[in-house]
Coordinates of C-alpha atoms in Angstrom, one line a residue:
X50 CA -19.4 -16.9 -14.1
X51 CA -19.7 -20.0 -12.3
X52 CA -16.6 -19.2 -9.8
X53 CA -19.2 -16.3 -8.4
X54 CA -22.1 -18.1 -8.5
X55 CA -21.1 -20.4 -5.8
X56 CA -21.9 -17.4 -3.4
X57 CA -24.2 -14.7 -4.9
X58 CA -22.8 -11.1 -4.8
X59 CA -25.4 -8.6 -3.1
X60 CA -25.1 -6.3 -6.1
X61 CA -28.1 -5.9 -6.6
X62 CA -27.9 -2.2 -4.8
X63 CA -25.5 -0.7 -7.4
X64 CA -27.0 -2.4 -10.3
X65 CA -29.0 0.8 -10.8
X66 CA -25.5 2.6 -11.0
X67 CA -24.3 0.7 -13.8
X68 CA -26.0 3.1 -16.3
X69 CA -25.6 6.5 -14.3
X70 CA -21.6 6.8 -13.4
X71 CA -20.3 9.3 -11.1
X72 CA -19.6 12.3 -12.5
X73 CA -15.9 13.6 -13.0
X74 CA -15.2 16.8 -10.1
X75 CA -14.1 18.8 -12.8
X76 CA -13.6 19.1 -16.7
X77 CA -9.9 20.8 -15.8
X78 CA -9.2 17.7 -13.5
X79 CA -6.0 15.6 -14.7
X80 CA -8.1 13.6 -17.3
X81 CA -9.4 12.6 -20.7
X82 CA -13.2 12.2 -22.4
X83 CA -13.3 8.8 -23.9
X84 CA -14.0 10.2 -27.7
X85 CA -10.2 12.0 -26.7
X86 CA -8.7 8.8 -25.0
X87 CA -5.9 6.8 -26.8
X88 CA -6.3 2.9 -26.8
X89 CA -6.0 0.2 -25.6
X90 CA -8.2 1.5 -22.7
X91 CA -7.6 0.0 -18.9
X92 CA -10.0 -0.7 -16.2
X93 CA -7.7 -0.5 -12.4
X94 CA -9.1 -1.6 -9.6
X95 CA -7.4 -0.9 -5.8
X96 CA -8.5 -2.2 -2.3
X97 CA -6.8 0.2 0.0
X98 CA -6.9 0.4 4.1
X99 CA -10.4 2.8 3.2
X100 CA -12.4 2.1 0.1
X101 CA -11.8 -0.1 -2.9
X102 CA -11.7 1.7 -5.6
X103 CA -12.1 1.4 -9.7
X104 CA -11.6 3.8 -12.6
X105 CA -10.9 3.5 -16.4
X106 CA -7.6 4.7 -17.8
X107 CA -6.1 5.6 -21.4
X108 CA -2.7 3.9 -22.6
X109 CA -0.6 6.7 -21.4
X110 CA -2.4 6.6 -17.9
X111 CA -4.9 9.2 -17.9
X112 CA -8.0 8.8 -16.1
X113 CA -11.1 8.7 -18.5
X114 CA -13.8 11.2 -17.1
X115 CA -17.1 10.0 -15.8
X116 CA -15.9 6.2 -15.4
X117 CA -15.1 5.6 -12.1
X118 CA -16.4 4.3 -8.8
X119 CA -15.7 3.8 -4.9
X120 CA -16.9 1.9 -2.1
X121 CA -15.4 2.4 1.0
X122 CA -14.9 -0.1 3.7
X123 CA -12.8 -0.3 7.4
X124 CA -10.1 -3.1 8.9
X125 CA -12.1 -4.4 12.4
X126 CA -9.6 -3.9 15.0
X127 CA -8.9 -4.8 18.2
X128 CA -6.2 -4.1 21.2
X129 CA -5.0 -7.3 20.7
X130 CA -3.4 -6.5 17.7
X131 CA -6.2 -8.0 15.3
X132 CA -6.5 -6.4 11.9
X133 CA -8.7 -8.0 9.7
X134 CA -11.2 -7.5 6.8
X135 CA -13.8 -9.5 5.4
X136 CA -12.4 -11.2 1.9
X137 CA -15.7 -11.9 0.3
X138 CA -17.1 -8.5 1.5
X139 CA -14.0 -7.0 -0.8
X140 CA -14.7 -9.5 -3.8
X141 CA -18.4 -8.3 -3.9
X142 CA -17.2 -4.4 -3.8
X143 CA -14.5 -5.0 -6.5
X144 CA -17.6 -6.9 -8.5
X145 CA -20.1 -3.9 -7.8
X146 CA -17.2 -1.4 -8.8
X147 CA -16.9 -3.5 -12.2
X148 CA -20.6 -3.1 -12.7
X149 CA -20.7 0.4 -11.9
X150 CA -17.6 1.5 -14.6
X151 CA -18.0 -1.1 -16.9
X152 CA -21.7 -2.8 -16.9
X153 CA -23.2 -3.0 -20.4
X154 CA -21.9 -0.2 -21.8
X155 CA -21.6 -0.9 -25.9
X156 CA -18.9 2.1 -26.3
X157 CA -16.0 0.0 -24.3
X158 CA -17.1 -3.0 -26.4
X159 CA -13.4 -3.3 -28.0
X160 CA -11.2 -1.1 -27.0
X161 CA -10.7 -2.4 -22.9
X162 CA -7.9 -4.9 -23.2
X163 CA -6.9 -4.9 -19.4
X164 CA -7.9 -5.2 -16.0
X165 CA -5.1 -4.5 -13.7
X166 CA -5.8 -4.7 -9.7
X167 CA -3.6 -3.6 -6.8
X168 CA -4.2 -4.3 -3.1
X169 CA -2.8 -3.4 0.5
X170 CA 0.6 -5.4 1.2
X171 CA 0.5 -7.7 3.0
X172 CA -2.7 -9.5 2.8
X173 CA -3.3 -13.0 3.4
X174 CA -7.1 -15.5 2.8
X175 CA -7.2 -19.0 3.2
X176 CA -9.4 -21.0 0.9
X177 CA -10.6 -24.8 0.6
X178 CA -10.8 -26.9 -1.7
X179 CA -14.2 -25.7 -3.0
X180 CA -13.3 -22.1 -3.2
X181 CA -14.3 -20.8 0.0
X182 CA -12.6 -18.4 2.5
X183 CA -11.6 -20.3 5.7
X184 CA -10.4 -17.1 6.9
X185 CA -10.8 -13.7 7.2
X186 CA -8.3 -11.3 5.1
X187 CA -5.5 -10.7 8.2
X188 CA -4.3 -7.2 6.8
X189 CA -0.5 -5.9 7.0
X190 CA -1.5 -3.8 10.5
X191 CA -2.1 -7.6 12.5
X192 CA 0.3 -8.0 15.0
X193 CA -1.2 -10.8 16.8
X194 CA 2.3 -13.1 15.7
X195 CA 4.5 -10.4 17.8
X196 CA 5.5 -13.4 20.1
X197 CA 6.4 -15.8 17.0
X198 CA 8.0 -13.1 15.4
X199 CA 10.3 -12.8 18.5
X200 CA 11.2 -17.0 18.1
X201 CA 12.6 -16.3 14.8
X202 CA 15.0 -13.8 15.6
X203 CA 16.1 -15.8 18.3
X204 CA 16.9 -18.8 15.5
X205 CA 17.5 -16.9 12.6
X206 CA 20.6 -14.3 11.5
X207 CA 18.0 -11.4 10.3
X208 CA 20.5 -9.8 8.2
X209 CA 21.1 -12.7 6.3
X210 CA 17.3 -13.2 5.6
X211 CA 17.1 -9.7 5.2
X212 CA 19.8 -9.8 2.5
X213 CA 17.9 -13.0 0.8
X214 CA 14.4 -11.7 0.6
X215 CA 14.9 -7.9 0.6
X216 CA 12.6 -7.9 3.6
X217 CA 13.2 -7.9 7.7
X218 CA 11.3 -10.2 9.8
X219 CA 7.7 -8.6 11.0
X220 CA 4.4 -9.1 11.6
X221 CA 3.7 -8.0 8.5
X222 CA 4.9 -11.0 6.9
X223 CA 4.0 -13.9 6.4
X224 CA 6.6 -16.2 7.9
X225 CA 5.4 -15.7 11.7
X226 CA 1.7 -15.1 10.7
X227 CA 2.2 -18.9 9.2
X228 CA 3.5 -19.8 12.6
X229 CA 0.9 -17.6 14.4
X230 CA -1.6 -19.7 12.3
X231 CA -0.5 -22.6 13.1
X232 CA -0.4 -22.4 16.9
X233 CA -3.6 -20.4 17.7
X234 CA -6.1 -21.3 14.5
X235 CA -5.1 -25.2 13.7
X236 CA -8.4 -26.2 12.4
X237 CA -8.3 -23.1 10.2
X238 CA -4.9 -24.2 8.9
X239 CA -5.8 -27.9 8.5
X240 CA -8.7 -26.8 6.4
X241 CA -7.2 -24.4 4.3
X242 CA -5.8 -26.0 1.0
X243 CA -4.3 -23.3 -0.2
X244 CA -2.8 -19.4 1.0
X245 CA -3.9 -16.2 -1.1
X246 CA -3.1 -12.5 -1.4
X247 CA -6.2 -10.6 -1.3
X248 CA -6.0 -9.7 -5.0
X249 CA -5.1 -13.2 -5.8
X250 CA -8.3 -14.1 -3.8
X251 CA -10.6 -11.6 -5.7
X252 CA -9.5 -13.7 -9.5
X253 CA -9.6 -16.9 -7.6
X254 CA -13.1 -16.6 -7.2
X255 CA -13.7 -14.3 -10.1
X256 CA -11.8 -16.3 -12.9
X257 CA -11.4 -19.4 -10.8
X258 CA -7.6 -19.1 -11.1
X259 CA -5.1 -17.0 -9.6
X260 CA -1.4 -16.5 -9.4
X261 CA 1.4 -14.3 -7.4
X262 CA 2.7 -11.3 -9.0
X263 CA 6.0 -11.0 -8.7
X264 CA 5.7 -7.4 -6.5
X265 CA 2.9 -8.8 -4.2
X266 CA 4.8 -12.1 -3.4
X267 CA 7.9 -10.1 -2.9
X268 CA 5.8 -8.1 0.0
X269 CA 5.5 -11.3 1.6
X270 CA 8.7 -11.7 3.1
X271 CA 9.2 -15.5 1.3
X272 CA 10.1 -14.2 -1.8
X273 CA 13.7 -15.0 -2.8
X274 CA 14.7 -11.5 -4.2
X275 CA 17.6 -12.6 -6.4
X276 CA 15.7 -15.7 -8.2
X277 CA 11.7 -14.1 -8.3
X278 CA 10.6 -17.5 -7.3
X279 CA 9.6 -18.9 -3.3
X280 CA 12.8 -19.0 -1.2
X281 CA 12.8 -22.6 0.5
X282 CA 14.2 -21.2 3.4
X283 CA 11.9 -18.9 3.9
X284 CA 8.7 -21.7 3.1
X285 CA 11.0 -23.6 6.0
X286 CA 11.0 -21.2 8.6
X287 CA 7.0 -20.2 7.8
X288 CA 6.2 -24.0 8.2
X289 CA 4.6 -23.7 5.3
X290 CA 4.5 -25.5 1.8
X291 CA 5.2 -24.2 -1.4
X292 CA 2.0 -26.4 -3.4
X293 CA 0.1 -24.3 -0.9
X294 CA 1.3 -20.9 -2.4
X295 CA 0.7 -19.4 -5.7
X296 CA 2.7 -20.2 -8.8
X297 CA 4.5 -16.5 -9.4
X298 CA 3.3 -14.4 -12.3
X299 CA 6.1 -11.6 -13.9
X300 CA 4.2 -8.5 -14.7
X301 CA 4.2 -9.4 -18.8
X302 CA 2.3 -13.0 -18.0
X303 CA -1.9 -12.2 -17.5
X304 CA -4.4 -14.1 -17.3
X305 CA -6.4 -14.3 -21.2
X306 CA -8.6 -17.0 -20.4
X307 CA -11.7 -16.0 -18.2
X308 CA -15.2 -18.1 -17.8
X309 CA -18.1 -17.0 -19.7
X310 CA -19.9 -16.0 -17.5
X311 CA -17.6 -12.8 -16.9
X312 CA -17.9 -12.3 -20.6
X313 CA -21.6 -12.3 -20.0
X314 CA -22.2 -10.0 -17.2
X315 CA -19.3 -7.6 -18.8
X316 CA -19.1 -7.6 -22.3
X317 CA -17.0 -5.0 -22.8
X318 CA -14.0 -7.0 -21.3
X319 CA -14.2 -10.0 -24.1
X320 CA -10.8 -9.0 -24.9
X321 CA -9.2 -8.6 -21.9
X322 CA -5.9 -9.3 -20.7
X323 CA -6.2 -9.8 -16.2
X324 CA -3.1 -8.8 -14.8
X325 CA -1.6 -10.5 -11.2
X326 CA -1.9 -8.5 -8.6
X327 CA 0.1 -6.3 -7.6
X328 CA 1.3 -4.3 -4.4
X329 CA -0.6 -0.8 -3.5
X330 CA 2.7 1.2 -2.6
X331 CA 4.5 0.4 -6.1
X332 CA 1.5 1.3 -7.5
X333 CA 1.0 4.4 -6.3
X334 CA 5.0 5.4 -6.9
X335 CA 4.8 4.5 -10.2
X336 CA 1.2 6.8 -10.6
X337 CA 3.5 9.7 -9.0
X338 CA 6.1 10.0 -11.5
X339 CA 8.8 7.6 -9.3
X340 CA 9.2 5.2 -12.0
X341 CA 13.2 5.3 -12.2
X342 CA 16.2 6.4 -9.6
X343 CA 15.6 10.3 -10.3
X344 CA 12.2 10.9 -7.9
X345 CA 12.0 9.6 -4.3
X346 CA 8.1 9.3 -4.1
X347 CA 6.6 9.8 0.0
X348 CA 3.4 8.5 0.1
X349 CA 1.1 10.0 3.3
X350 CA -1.8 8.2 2.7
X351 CA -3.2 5.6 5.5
X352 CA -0.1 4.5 6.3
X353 CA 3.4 6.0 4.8
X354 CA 6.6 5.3 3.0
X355 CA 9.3 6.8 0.9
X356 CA 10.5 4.6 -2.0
X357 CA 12.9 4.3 -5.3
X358 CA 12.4 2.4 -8.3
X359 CA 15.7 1.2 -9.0
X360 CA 16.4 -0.7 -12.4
X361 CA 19.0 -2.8 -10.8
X362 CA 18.9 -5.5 -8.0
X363 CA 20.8 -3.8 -5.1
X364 CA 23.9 -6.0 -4.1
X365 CA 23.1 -4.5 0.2
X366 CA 19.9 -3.1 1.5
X367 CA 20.6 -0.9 4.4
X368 CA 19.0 -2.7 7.3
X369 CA 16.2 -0.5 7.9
X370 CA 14.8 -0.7 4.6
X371 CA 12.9 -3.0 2.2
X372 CA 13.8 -3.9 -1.3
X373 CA 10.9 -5.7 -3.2
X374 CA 11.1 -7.1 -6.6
X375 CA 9.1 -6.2 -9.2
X376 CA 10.5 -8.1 -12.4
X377 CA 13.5 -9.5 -13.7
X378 CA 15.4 -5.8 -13.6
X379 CA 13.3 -3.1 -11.7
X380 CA 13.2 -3.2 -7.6
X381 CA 11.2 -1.2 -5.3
X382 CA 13.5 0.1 -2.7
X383 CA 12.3 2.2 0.9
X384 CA 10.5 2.0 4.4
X385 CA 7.6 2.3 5.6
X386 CA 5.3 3.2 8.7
X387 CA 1.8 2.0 9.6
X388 CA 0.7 5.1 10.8
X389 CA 0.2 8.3 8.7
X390 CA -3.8 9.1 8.1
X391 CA -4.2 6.7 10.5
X392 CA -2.4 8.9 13.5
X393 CA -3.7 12.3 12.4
X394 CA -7.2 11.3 12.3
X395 CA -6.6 9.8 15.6
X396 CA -5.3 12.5 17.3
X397 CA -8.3 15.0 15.9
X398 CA -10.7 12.6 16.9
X399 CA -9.2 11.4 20.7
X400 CA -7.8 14.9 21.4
X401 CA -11.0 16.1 20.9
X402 CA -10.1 19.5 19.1
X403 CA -11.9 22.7 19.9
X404 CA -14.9 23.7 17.5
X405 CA -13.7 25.7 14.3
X406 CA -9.6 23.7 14.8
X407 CA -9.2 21.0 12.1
X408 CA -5.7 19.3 11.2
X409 CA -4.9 21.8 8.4
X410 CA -4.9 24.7 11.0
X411 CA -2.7 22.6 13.4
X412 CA 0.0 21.9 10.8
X413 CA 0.4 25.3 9.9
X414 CA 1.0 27.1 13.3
X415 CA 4.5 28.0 14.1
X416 CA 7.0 25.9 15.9
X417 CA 7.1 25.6 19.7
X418 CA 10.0 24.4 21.2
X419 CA 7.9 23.4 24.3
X420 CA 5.4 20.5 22.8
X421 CA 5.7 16.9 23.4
X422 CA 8.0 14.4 21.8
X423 CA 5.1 11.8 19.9
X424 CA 6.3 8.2 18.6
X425 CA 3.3 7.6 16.6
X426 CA 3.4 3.8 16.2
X427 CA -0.5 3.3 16.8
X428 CA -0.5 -0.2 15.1
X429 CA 3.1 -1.2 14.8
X430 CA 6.5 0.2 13.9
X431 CA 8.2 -1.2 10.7
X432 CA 11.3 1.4 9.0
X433 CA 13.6 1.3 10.8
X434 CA 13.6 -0.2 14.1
X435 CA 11.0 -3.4 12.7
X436 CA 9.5 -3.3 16.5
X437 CA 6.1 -5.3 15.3
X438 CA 4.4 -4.7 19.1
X439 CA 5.4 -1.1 19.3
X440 CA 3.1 1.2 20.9
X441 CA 2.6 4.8 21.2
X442 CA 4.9 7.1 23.5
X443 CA 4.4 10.7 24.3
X444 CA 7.4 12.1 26.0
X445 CA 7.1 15.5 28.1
X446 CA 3.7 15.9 28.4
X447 CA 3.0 18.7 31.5
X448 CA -0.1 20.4 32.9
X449 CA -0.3 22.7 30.3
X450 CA 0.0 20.3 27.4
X451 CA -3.7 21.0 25.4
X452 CA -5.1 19.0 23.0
X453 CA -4.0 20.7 19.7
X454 CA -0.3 20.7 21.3
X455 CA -0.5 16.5 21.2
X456 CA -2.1 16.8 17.7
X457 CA 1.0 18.8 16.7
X458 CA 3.7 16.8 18.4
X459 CA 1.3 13.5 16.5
X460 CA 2.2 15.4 13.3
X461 CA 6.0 16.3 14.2
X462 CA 6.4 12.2 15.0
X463 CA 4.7 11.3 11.5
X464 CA 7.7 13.7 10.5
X465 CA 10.4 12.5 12.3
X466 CA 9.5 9.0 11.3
X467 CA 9.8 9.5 7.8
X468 CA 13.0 11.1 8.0
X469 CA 14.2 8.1 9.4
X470 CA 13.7 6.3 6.3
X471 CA 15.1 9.4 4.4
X472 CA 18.5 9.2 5.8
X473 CA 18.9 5.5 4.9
X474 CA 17.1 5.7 1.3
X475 CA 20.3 8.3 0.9
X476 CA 22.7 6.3 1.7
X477 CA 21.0 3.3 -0.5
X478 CA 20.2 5.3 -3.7
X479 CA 22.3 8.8 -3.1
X480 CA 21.1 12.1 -4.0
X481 CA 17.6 12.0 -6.2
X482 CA 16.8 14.8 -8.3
X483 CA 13.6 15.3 -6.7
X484 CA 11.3 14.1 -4.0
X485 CA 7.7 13.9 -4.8
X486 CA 5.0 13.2 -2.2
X487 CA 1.2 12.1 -2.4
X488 CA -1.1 11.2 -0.3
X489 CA -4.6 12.1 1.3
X490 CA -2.7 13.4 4.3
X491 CA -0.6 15.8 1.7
X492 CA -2.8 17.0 -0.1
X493 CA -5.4 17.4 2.7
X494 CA -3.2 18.6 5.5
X495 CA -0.8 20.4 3.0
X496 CA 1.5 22.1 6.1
X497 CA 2.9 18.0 6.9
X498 CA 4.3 18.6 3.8
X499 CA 5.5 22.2 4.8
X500 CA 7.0 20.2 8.0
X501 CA 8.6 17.5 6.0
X502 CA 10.4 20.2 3.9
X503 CA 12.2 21.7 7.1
X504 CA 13.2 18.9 8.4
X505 CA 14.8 17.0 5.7
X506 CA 16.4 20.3 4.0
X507 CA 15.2 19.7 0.9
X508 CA 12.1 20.8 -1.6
X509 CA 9.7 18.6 -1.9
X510 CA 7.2 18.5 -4.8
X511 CA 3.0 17.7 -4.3
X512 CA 1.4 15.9 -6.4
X513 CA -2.0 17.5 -6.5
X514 CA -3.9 14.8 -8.0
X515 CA -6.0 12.4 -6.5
X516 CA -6.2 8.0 -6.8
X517 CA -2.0 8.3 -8.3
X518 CA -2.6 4.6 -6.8
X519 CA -5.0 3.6 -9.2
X520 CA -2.9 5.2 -11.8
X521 CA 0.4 3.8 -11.0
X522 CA -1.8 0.2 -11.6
X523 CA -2.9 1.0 -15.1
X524 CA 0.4 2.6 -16.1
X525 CA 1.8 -0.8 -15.3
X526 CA -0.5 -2.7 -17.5
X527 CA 0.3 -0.5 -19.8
X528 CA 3.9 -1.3 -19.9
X529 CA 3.0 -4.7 -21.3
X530 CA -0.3 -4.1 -23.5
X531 CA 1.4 -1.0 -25.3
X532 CA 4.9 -0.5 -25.0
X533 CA 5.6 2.2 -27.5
X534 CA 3.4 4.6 -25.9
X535 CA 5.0 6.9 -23.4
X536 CA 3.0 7.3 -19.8
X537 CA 1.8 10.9 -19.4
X538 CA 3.5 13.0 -16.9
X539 CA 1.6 13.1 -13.8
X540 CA 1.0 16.8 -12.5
X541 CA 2.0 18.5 -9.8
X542 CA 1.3 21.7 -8.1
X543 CA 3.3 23.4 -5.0
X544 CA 7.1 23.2 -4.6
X545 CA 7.5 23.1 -0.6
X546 CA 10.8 24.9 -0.2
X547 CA 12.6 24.2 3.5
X548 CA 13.3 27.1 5.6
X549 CA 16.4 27.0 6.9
X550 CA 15.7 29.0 10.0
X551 CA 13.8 26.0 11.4
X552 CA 16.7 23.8 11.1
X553 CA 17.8 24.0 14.9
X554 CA 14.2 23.2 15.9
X555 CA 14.4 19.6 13.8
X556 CA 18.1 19.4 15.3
X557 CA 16.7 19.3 18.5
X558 CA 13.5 17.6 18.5
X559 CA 15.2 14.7 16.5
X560 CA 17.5 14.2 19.5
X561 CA 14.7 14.2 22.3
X562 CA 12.8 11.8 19.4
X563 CA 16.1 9.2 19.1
X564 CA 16.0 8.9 23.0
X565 CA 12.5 7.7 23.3
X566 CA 13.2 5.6 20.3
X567 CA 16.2 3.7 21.3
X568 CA 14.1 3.1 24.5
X569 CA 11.3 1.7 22.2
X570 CA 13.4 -0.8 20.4
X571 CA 15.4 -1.9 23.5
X572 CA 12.8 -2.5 24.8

């Protein structure tokens, strides 16, 4: 494995781990033994925001008990806007993860025939000509290019690019990050040889080649949404050229030759198709059911979103919304916030909650027409105002505004955010038949739900089981290495049913919410 051996991985502390698995929580849990499980088998790896995070999977998408591992990890942060992660500390967990599912185990010997990976969107590595990171991973929550984002709307017609990419102009793309690059880290950029995703990074020095799926180039903002290839334009405005991007992968086109050495240290993948990387949030919409234009799919996970998978290329993407491509007929269409998780742990945690008070009791006490109004845009705001540099606002705090009343109104903003994107995925996709959420923050804080349900006026489903992500990035391998066999339908538990006598509550704190907003994006 001579692309790894250039810089040792420290596995040597879950080596031990490669013969004792972690067990499955439960027998009942949404899963299958390996004697019951139907081939080809899939190994999916994730790097989310918390943890990477690996686990085998059947052809119809079901998790195989006993065969899956996590290690968790954390973006280093700063109030400058700096959100970064360490690339080769991911490559060695995604390596230890392979070890720790896979190893040397003789029963997969035959019957894996993928390895599928999804990763945050957007990420972005330099590397040199000899492999090697010249950068750290700058993650999707680094808004250090706010001030080169603001040049290009000042040259550009953002509706136009908007139309051309399916994406606005952010700092979560790439074309001011390039520019960001370029002004504040030029010996970084003049020694960087070529630009990666994070996933693309992880085969790059894994298999020593690497290519763009289609989904996580589209998440880049210079992906030419109509064509699947690199949008000139785009590579113009990013200063940035295309020999130092990727060739673009469809989903159908893996990688099937590896080095030995991988065939060494895993035999059990000899026969292995590697997939391109693809992007977390289609991943996990496609593990939760939302794989056509019937299910609207709200993740509340680290960050948030609500999305369609539409089997068509929309002609006009409202212009708060995204629309990535995933292949030559299917597009991912929604909006998204940074700050979900992120915002409710922060406001347990800086609000300092009294002992025996926890998020799940918050969410569930009544309504009060007297708390705050909270924009919770902790890192950024993206759907629907695309305000990269937006900060926090808390609007009527008073004396005796308490610590679990700005957790609340943290919760209510989370909420009100969402909806946002709600009332333009309507007028984008129409009426769904249903709405399906997932999430840590749903299924751990189950009354946001509960909340999300009242405001938008509509049931929406939970999806009970945990790492849809993961299963969203086999399911789409499986697409490809068996066709003919149908994905499994992914459970779900409680139907959240809206109560309408909570609808002039919503009707009013949306209007105190849409004052502070407007201010926020005039400003």
């Amino acid at each position: 494995m001579a692309a790894l051996d250039r810089r040792r991985l420290r596995t040597d502390s879950v080596a031990k781990s490669a013969h004792h698995l972690p067990k499955a929580d439960d027998t009942n849990e949404f899963s299958v033994s390996l004697a019951k499980a139907v081939d080809p088998l899939i190994l999916a790896l994730d790097v989310g925001s918390t943890a990477s995070r690996g686990s085998l999977h059947d052809a119809q998408g079901v998790p195989i008990r006993g065969y899956r591992h996590k290690v968790p990890h954390s973006f280093t942060s700063a109030g400058d806007g700096t959100s970064i992660i360490d690339a080769d500390q991911v490559v060695e967990e995604l390596a230890s993860i392979i070890d720790a599912v896979i190893g040397t185990r003789k029963e997969l010997v035959g019957r894996v025939k993928g390895v599928a990976i999804d990763t945050f969107a957007s990420s972005l590595v330099g590397v040199d000509a000899n492999h090697r990171a010249t950068s750290p991973c700058y993650t999707y929550a680094d808004s250090r290019s706010t001030p080169q984002l603001a040049q290009l709307r000042e040259e550009v017609d953002e509706r136009e690019l908007q139309q051309l990419t399916g994406a606005r102009l952010h700092t979560s793309y790439l074309a001011p990050r390039f520019r960001w690059l370029r002004e504040n880290e030029p010996e970084q950029m003049a020694a960087t040889k070529r630009w990666l995703s994070l996933g693309e990074y992880f085969h790059f020095r894994l298999l020593g080649k690497a290519r763009a799926g289609t989904a996580v180039a589209a998440w880049t903002g210079l992906l030419d949404r109509r064509t699947g290839d690199w949008s000139d334009r785009m590579l113009e405005l990013a200063r940035i050229d295309r020999s130092q991007l990727s060739l673009i992968a469809r989903p159908t086109q893996p990688i099937l030759e590896v080095p030995s050495g991988v065939l060494q240290r895993w035999p059990a993948l000899r026969d292995a198709h590697w997939f391109a990387p693809i992007a977390d949030g289609l991943a996990q919409n496609v593990g939760a059911g939302g794989r056509d234009e019937s299910t609207i799919v709200t993740s509340m996970s680290t960050s948030g979103a609500m999305r369609v998978l539409v089997h068509r290329t929309p002609e006009e993407i409202p212009y708060g919304l995204w629309c990535y491509r995933i292949d030559d007929k299917r597009s991912l269409l929604g909006g998204a916030i940074n700050d979900v998780g992120r915002a409710v742990d922060w406001a347990a945690r800086t609000f300092a909650l009294p002992e025996g008070v926890d998020s799940t009791d918050i969410a569930d006490r009544p309504y009060r027409k007297d708390l705050p109004v909270f924009l919770p845009y902790l890192t950024g705001e993206r759907s629907t105002g695309w305000v990269g540099g937006a900060k926090a606002m808390a609007l009527g705090i008073t004396e005796s505004t308490g610590p679990e009343d700005l957790a609340r109104a943290v919760m209510e903003g989370i909420v009100l955010s969402l909806g946002r994107v709600a009332e333009q995925l309507k007028e984008a996709a129409g009426d769904v038949d249903r709405l399906v959420a997932t999430g840590g923050v749903s299924q751990n804080v189950p009354g946001v739900q509960q909340l999300l349900a009242d405001h938008l006026g509509r049931e929406t489903i939970q999806a009970t089981f945990k790492r849809s992500t993961l299963r969203g990035t086999a399911v789409m391998a499986a697409e490809v290495l068996a066709p003919e066999i149908s994905a499994a339908e992914a459970p779900r538990d409680h139907t959240f049913k809206p109560r309408e006598k909570h609808r002039e509550h919503w009707d009013r704190l949306s209007e105190r919410f849409e004052d502070g907003y407007s201010k926020l994006i005039g400003s």
